[in-house]
Coordinates of C-alpha atoms and ligand atoms in Angstrom, one line a residue:
X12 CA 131.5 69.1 34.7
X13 CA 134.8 70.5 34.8
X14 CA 135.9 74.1 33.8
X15 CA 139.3 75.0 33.9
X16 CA 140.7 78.7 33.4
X17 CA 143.4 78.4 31.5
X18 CA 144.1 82.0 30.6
X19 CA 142.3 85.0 33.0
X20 CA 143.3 88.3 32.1
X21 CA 141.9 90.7 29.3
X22 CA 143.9 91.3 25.9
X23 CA 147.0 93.0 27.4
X24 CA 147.9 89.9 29.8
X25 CA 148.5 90.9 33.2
X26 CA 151.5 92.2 33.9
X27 CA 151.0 94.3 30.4
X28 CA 153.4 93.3 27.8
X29 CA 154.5 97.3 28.0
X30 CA 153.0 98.4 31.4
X31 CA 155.0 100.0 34.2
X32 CA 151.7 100.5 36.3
X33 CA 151.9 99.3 39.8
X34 CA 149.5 96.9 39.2
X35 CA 151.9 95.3 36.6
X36 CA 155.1 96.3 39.0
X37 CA 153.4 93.9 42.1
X38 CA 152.4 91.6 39.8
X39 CA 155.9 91.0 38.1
X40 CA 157.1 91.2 41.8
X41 CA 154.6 88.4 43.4
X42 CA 154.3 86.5 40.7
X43 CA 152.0 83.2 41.3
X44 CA 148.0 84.1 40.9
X45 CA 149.1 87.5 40.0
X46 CA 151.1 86.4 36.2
X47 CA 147.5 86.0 34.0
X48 CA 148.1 85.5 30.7
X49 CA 145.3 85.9 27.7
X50 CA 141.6 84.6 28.0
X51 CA 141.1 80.9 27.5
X52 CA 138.9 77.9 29.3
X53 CA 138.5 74.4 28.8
X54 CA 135.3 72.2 29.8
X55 CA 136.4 68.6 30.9
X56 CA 139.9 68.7 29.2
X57 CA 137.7 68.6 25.8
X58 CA 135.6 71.4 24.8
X59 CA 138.2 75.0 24.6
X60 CA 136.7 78.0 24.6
X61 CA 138.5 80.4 22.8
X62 CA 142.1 80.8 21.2
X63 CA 144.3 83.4 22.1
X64 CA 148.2 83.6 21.6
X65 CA 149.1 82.4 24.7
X66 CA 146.8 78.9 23.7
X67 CA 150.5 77.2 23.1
X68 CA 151.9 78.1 26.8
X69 CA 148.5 76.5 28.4
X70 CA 148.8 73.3 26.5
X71 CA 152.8 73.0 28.1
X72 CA 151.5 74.6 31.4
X73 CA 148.7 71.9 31.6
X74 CA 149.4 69.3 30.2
X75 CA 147.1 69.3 28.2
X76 CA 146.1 66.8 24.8
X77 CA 144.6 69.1 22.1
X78 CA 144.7 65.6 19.7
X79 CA 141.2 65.1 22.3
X80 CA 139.6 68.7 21.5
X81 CA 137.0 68.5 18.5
X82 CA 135.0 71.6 19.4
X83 CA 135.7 75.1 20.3
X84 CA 133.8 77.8 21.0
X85 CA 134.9 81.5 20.5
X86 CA 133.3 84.3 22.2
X87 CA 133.9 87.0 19.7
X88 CA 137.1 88.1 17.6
X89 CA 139.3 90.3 19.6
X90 CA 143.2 89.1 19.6
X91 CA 143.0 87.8 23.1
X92 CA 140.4 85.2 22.1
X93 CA 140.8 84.4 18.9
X94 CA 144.7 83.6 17.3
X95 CA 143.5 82.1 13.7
X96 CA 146.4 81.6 12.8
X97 CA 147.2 78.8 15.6
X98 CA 144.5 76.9 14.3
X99 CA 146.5 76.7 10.9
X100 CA 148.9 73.9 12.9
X101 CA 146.4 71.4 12.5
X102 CA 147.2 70.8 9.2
X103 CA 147.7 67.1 8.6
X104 CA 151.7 67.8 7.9
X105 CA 152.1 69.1 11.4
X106 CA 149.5 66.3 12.7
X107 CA 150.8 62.7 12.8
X108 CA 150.5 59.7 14.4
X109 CA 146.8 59.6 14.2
X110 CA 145.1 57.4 12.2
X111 CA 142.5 60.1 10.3
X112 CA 142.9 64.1 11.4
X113 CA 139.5 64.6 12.7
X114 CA 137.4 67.6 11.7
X115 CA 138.1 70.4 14.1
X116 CA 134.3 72.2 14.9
X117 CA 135.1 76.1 15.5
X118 CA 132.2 78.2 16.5
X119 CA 131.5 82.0 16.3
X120 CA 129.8 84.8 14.9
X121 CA 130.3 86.0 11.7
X122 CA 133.5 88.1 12.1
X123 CA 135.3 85.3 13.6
X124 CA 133.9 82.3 10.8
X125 CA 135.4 85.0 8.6
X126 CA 138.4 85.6 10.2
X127 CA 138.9 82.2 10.4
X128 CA 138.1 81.1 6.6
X129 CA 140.4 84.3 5.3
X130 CA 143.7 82.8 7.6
X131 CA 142.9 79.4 5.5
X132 CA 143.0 80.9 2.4
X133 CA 146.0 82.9 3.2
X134 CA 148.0 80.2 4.7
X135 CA 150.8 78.9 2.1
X136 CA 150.7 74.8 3.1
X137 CA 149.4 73.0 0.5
X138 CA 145.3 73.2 0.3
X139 CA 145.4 69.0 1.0
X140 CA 146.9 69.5 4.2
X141 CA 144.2 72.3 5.5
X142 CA 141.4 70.2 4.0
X143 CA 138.8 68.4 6.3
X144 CA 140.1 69.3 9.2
X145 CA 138.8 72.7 10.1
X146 CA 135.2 73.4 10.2
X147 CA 134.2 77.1 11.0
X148 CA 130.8 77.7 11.9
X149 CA 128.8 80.2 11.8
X150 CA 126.2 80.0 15.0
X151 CA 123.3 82.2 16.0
X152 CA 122.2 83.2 18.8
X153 CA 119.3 81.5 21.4
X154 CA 119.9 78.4 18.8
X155 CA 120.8 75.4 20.7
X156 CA 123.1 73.0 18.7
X157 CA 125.1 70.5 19.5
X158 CA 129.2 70.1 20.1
X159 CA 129.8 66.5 20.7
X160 CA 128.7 65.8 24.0
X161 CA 127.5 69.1 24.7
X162 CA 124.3 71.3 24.0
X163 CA 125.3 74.8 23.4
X164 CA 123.4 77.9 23.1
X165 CA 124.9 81.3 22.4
X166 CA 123.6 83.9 24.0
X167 CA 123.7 87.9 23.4
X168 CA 126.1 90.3 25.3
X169 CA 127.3 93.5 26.0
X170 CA 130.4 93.7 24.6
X171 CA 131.8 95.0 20.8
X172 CA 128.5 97.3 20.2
X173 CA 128.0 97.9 16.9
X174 CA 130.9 96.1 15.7
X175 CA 129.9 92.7 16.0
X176 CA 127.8 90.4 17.9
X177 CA 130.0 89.4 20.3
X178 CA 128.6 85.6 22.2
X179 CA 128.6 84.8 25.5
X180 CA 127.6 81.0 26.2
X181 CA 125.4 78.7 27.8
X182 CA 126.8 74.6 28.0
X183 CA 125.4 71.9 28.9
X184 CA 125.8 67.9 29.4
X185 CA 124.1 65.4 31.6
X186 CA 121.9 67.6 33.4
X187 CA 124.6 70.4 34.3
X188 CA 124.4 74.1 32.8
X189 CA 127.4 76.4 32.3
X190 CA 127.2 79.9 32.0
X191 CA 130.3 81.6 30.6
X192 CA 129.9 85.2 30.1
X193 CA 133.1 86.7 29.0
X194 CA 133.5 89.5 27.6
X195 CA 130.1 91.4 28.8
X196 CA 129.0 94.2 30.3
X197 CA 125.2 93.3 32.9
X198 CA 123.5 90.9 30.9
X199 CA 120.9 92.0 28.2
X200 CA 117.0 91.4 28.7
X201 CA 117.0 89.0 25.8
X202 CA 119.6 87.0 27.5
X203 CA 117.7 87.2 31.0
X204 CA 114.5 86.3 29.7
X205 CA 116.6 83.2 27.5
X206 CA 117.9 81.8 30.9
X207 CA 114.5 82.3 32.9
X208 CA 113.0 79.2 34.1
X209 CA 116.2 77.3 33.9
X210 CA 118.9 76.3 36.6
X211 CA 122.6 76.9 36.6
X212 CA 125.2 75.2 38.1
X213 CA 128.3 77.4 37.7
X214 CA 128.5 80.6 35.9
X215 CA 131.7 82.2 35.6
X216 CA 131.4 86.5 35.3
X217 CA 133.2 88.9 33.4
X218 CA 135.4 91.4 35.6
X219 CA 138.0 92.7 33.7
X220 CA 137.7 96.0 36.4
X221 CA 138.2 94.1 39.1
X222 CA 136.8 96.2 42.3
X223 CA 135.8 99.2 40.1
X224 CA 131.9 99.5 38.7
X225 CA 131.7 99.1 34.8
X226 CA 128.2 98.5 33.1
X227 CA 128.8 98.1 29.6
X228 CA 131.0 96.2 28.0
X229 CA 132.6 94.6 30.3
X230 CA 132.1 94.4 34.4
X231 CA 133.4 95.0 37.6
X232 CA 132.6 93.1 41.4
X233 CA 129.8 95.3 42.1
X234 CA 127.9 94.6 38.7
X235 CA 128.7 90.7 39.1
X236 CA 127.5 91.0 42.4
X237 CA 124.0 92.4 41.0
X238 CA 123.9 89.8 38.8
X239 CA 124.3 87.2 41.2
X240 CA 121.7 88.3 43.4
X241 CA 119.0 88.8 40.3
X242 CA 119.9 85.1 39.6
X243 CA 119.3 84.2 42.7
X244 CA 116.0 86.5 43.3
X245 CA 114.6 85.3 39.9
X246 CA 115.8 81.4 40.8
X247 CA 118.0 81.0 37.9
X248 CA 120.6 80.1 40.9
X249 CA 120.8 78.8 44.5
X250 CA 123.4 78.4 46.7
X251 CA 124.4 75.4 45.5
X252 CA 125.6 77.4 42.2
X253 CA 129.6 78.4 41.6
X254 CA 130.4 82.0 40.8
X255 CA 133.6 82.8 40.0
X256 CA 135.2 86.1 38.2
X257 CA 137.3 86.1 35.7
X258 CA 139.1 88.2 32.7
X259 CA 141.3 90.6 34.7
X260 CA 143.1 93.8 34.0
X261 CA 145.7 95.7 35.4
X262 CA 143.5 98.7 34.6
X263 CA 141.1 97.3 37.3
X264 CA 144.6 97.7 39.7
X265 CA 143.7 95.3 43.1
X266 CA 146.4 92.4 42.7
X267 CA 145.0 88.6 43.5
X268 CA 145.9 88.8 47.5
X269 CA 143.5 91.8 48.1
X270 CA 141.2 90.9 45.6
X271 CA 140.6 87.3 46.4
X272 CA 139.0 88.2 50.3
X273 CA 136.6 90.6 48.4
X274 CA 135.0 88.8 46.2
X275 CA 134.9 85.8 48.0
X276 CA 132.8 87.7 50.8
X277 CA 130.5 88.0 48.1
X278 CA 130.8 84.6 47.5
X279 CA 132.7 84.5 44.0
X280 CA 135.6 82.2 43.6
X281 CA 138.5 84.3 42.1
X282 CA 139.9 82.7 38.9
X283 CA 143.8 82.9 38.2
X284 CA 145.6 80.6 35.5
X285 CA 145.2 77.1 36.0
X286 CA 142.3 77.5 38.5
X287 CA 140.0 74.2 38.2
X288 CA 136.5 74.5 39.5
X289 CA 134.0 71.3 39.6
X290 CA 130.0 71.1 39.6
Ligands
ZN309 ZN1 138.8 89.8 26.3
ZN310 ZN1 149.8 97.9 34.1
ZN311 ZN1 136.7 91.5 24.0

């Protein structure tokens, strides 16, 4: 399996659209692994995960062909994952050149099925164009089910308390497990006692504070690096098993170049845009 991060900062993109910060200064001034732009990953070329604004700019940036995505998966609904309206250019009058449009599979909670179902019925093309070819569904959680050649499971997080149950998720094909847990604070019991007994080959960590500890609702290093080792200690990993951090902001302050020897003494790979990672 493949997963490629597209998009690795949190919702503000990092430098900050309106951010004078010195994190933002050295990042305009670096550039490179420092210019993250709004959360997004892709699984083999073919299953996305999530849809932000910036989903256009990864698909010129990557070269990447969307007419080959049938499924995505969206964490939760904040703006930096999920754009509905993007979605809306799949209507079969912006499509052409294939032979049948076929059904776009977009997975969520509730708030983004409905976020997603209130964008069609706002948009103004003509309902023939929008019909058939997007499918939101409604998922729940510690339900396996299946997205083409993939078994997913969504799994509960830390992240959007209260306001919605925000998914973090678990993906599997041909005897390789994914676990890709953005946004999140530590993981919950129910989600540890889910993933006991099971093996995972890469898992890719919420740290939108970068070096700084943050418990709930999202992470830091240090509570990554707790994670890792009560995956380890429980078996859920070995050291055959990627980590990597990812979803970065400039709040968290420690550009790429500082960051980067860090983490990696705790053995996680770094993500920045376009980072591929293979297992
Ligand atoms: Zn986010
Ligand atoms: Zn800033
Ligand atoms: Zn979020």
């Amino acid at each position: 399996m493949q997963l490629k991060f597209l998009g690795t900062a949190a919702a503000e993109g990092w430098p900050a659209i309106f951010c004078q910060c010195e994190a933002c200064k050295t990042a305009r001034q670096r550039g490179g692994r420092n210019i993250r732009t709004r959360s997004q990953s892709i699984v083999d070329r073919r299953l996305l995960i999530d849809m932000p604004a910036d989903t256009y700019m990864h698909v010129l940036q990557n070269n990447l062909d969307f007419s080959k995505v049938e499924h995505v998966l969206v964490t939760h609904s904040h703006p930096d994952h999920l754009y509905p309206e993007e979605f809306l250019l799949r209507r079969t009058d912006f499509v052409h050149l294939m032979d049948s449009v076929p059904k776009l599979y977009i997975y969520g909670n509730q708030a983004v099925t409905e976020q997603l179902k209130k964008a069609m019925a706002a948009c103004d093309a003509p309902d023939s164009t929008l019909a058939g070819v997007l499918e939101p569904v409604e998922v729940a959680l510690f339900t396996p089910f299946r997205a083409g050649e993939y078994t997913v499971t969504a799994l509960a997080c830390d992240h959007m308390a209260g306001l919605e149950t925000a998914h973090i998720y678990l993906i599997e094909k041909d005897g390789k497990t994914l676990l890709y847990a953005h946004d999140t604070g530590e993981l919950l019991e129910a989600t540890w006692e889910y993933l006991a007994g099971r093996h995972l080959d890469a898992v890719s960590f919420d740290c939108t504070f970068v070096a700084k500890d943050c418990k709930r609702g999202h992470m830091g290093l240090p509570n990554a690096v707790f994670m890792k080792e009560r995956m380890l200690e429980q078996g859920i990993a070995d050291r055959k098993t990627c980590f990597a951090v990812n979803h970065f902001s400039h709040n968290g302050g420690m550009c790429y170049e500082e960051f980067a020897p860090l983490a990696e003494k705790h053995g996680f790979t770094v993500s920045y845009d376009g980072l591929e990672i293979e297992f």
